[in-house]
Tab-separated table of C-alpha atoms (C1' of nucleotides) in Angstrom:
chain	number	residue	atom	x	y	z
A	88	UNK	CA	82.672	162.367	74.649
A	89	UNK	CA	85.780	161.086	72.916
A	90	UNK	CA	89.170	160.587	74.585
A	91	UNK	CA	90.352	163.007	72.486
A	92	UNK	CA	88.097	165.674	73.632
A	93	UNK	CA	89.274	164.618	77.056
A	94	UNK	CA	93.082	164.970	76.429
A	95	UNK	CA	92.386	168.328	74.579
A	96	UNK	CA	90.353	169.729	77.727
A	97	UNK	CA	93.031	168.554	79.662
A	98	UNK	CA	95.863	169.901	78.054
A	99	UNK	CA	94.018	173.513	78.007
A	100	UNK	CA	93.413	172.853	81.625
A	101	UNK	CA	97.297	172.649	82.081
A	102	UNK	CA	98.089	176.147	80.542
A	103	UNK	CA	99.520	178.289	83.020
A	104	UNK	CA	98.745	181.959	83.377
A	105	UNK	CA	100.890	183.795	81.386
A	106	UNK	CA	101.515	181.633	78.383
A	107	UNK	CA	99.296	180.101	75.717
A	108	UNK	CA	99.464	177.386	72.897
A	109	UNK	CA	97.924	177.026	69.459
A	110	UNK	CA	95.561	174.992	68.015
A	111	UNK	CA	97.463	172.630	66.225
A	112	UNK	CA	100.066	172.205	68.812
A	113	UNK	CA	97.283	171.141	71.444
A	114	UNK	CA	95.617	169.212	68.889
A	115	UNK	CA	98.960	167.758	67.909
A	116	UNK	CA	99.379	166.278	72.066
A	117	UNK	CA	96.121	165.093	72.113
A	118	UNK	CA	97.008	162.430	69.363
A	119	UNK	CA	95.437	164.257	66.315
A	120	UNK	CA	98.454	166.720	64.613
A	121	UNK	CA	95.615	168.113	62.099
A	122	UNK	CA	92.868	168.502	64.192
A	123	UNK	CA	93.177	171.550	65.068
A	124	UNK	CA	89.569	172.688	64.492
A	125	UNK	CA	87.905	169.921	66.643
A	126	UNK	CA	90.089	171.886	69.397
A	127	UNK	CA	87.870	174.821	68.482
A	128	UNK	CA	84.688	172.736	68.446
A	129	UNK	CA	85.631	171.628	71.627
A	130	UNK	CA	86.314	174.960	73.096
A	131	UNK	CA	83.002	175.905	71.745
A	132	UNK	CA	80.942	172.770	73.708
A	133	UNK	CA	83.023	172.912	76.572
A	134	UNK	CA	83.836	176.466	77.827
A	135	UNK	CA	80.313	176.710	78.446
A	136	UNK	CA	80.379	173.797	80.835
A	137	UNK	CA	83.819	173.510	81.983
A	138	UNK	CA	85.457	176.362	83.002
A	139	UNK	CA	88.445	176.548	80.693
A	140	UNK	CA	91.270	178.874	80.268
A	141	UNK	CA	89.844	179.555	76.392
A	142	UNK	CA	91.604	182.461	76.144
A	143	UNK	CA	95.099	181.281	76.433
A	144	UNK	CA	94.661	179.836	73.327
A	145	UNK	CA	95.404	181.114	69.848
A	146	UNK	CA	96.356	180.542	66.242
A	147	UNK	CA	99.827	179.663	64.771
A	148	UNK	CA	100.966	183.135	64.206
A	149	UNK	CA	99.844	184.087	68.098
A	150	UNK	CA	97.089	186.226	67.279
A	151	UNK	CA	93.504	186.192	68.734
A	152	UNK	CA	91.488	183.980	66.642
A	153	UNK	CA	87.725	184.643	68.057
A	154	UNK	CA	85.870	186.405	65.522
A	155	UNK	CA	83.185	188.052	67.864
A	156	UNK	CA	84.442	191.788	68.528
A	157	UNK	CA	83.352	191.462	72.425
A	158	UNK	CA	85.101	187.978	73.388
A	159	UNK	CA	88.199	189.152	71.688
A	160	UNK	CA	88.627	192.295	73.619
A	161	UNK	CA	87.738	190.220	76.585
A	162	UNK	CA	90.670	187.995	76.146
A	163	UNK	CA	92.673	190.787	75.109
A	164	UNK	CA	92.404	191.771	78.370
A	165	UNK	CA	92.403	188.515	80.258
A	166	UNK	CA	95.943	187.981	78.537
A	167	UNK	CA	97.522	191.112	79.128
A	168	UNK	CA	96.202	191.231	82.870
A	169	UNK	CA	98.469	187.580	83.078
A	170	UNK	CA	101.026	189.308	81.625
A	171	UNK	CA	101.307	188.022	78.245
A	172	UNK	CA	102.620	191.375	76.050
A	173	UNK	CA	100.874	191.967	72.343
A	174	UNK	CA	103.375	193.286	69.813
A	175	UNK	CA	102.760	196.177	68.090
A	176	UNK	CA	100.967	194.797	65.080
A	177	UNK	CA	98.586	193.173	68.123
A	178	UNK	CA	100.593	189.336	67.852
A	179	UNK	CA	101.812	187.534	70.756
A	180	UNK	CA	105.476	186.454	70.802
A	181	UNK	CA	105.083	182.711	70.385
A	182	UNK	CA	108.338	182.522	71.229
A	183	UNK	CA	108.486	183.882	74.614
A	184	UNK	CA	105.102	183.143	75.832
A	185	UNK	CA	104.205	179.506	73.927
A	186	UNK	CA	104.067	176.649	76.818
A	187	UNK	CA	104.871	173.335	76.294
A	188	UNK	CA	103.894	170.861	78.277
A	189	UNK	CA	106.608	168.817	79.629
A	190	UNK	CA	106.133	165.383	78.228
A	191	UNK	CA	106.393	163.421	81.505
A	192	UNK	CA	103.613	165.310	82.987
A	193	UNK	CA	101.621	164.936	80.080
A	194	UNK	CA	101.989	161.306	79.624
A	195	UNK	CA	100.967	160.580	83.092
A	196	UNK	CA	98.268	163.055	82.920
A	197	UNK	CA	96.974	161.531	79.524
A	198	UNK	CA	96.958	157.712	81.241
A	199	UNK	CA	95.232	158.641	84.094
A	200	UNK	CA	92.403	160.371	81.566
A	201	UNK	CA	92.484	157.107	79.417
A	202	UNK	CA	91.787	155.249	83.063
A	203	UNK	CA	88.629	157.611	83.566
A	204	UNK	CA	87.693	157.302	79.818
A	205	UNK	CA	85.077	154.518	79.984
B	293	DA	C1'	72.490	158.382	59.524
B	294	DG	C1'	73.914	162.125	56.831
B	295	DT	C1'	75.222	166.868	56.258
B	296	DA	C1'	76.982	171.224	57.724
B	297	DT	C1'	80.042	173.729	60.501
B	298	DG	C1'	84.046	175.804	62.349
B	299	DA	C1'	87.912	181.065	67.550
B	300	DC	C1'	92.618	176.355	62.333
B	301	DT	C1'	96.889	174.807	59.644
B	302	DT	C1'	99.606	173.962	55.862
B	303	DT	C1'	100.828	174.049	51.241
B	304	DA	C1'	100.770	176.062	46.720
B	305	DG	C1'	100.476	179.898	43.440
C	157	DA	C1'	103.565	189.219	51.601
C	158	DC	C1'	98.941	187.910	50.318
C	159	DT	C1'	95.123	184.978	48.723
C	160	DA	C1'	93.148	180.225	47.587
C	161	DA	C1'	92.318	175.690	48.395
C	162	DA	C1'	92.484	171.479	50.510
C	163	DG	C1'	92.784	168.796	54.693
C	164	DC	C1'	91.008	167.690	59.285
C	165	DC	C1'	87.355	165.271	62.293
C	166	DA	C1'	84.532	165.894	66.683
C	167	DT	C1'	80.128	168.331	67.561
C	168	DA	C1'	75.495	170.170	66.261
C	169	DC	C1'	71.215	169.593	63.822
DNA sequence: AGTATGACTTTAG
DNA sequence: ACTAAAGCCATAC
């Protein structure tokens, strides 16, 4: 596992309820500002194992990415039942609900990972 | 080791 | 506003 997988998993980790980020943007903190579909690979691999807030996540114009017709619903759901509102055309309001981490927090959280990173 | 694959993003037409 | 194409790079096989 690379440390960017680490930072990414992190950084998902850190979404609070209610709010969600995009790809790029997470991909973007973890070091990697076009790598946003290694955060989907990632999300993939990892929300088996871990247990990751996957569904806070979604693309740049704040609609649900996931292709399969079940998982989407499900985060539908999941999102609303945080309180995150869907627009009528079924987008989120990126800006009212996007989080961003606050960069102190992050850095410290990102050092402590490199620490732990082999 | 080499290739294929994405729940994406951005730019260009 | 919509479609096309290129870029991205860690996983999966």
């Amino acid at each position: 596992m690379t440390l960017f997988t680490k930072q990414v998993v992190a950084i998902i980790a850190a979404i609070p309820e209610g709010r969600v980020m995009t790809y790029g943007q997470i991909a973007a903190h973890a070091g990697s500002p076009r790598a946003a579909r290694q955060v989907v690979r990632i999300l993939h691999s990892m929300s088996r194992k871990e247990r990751l807030p996957w569904h806070r996540v979604v693309n740049a114009k704040g609609e649900i990415a996931i292709t399969d017709d079940e998982s989407r619903t499900m985060q539908e759901n999941e999102l609303i039942s945080e309180g995150v509102a869907f627009q009528m055309d079924g987008s989120i309001d990126l800006t009212r609900f996007r989080h961003e981490p606050d960069p102190d927090c992050l850095l410290h959280h990102l050092a402590s990972i490199k620490d732990e990173h082999e």
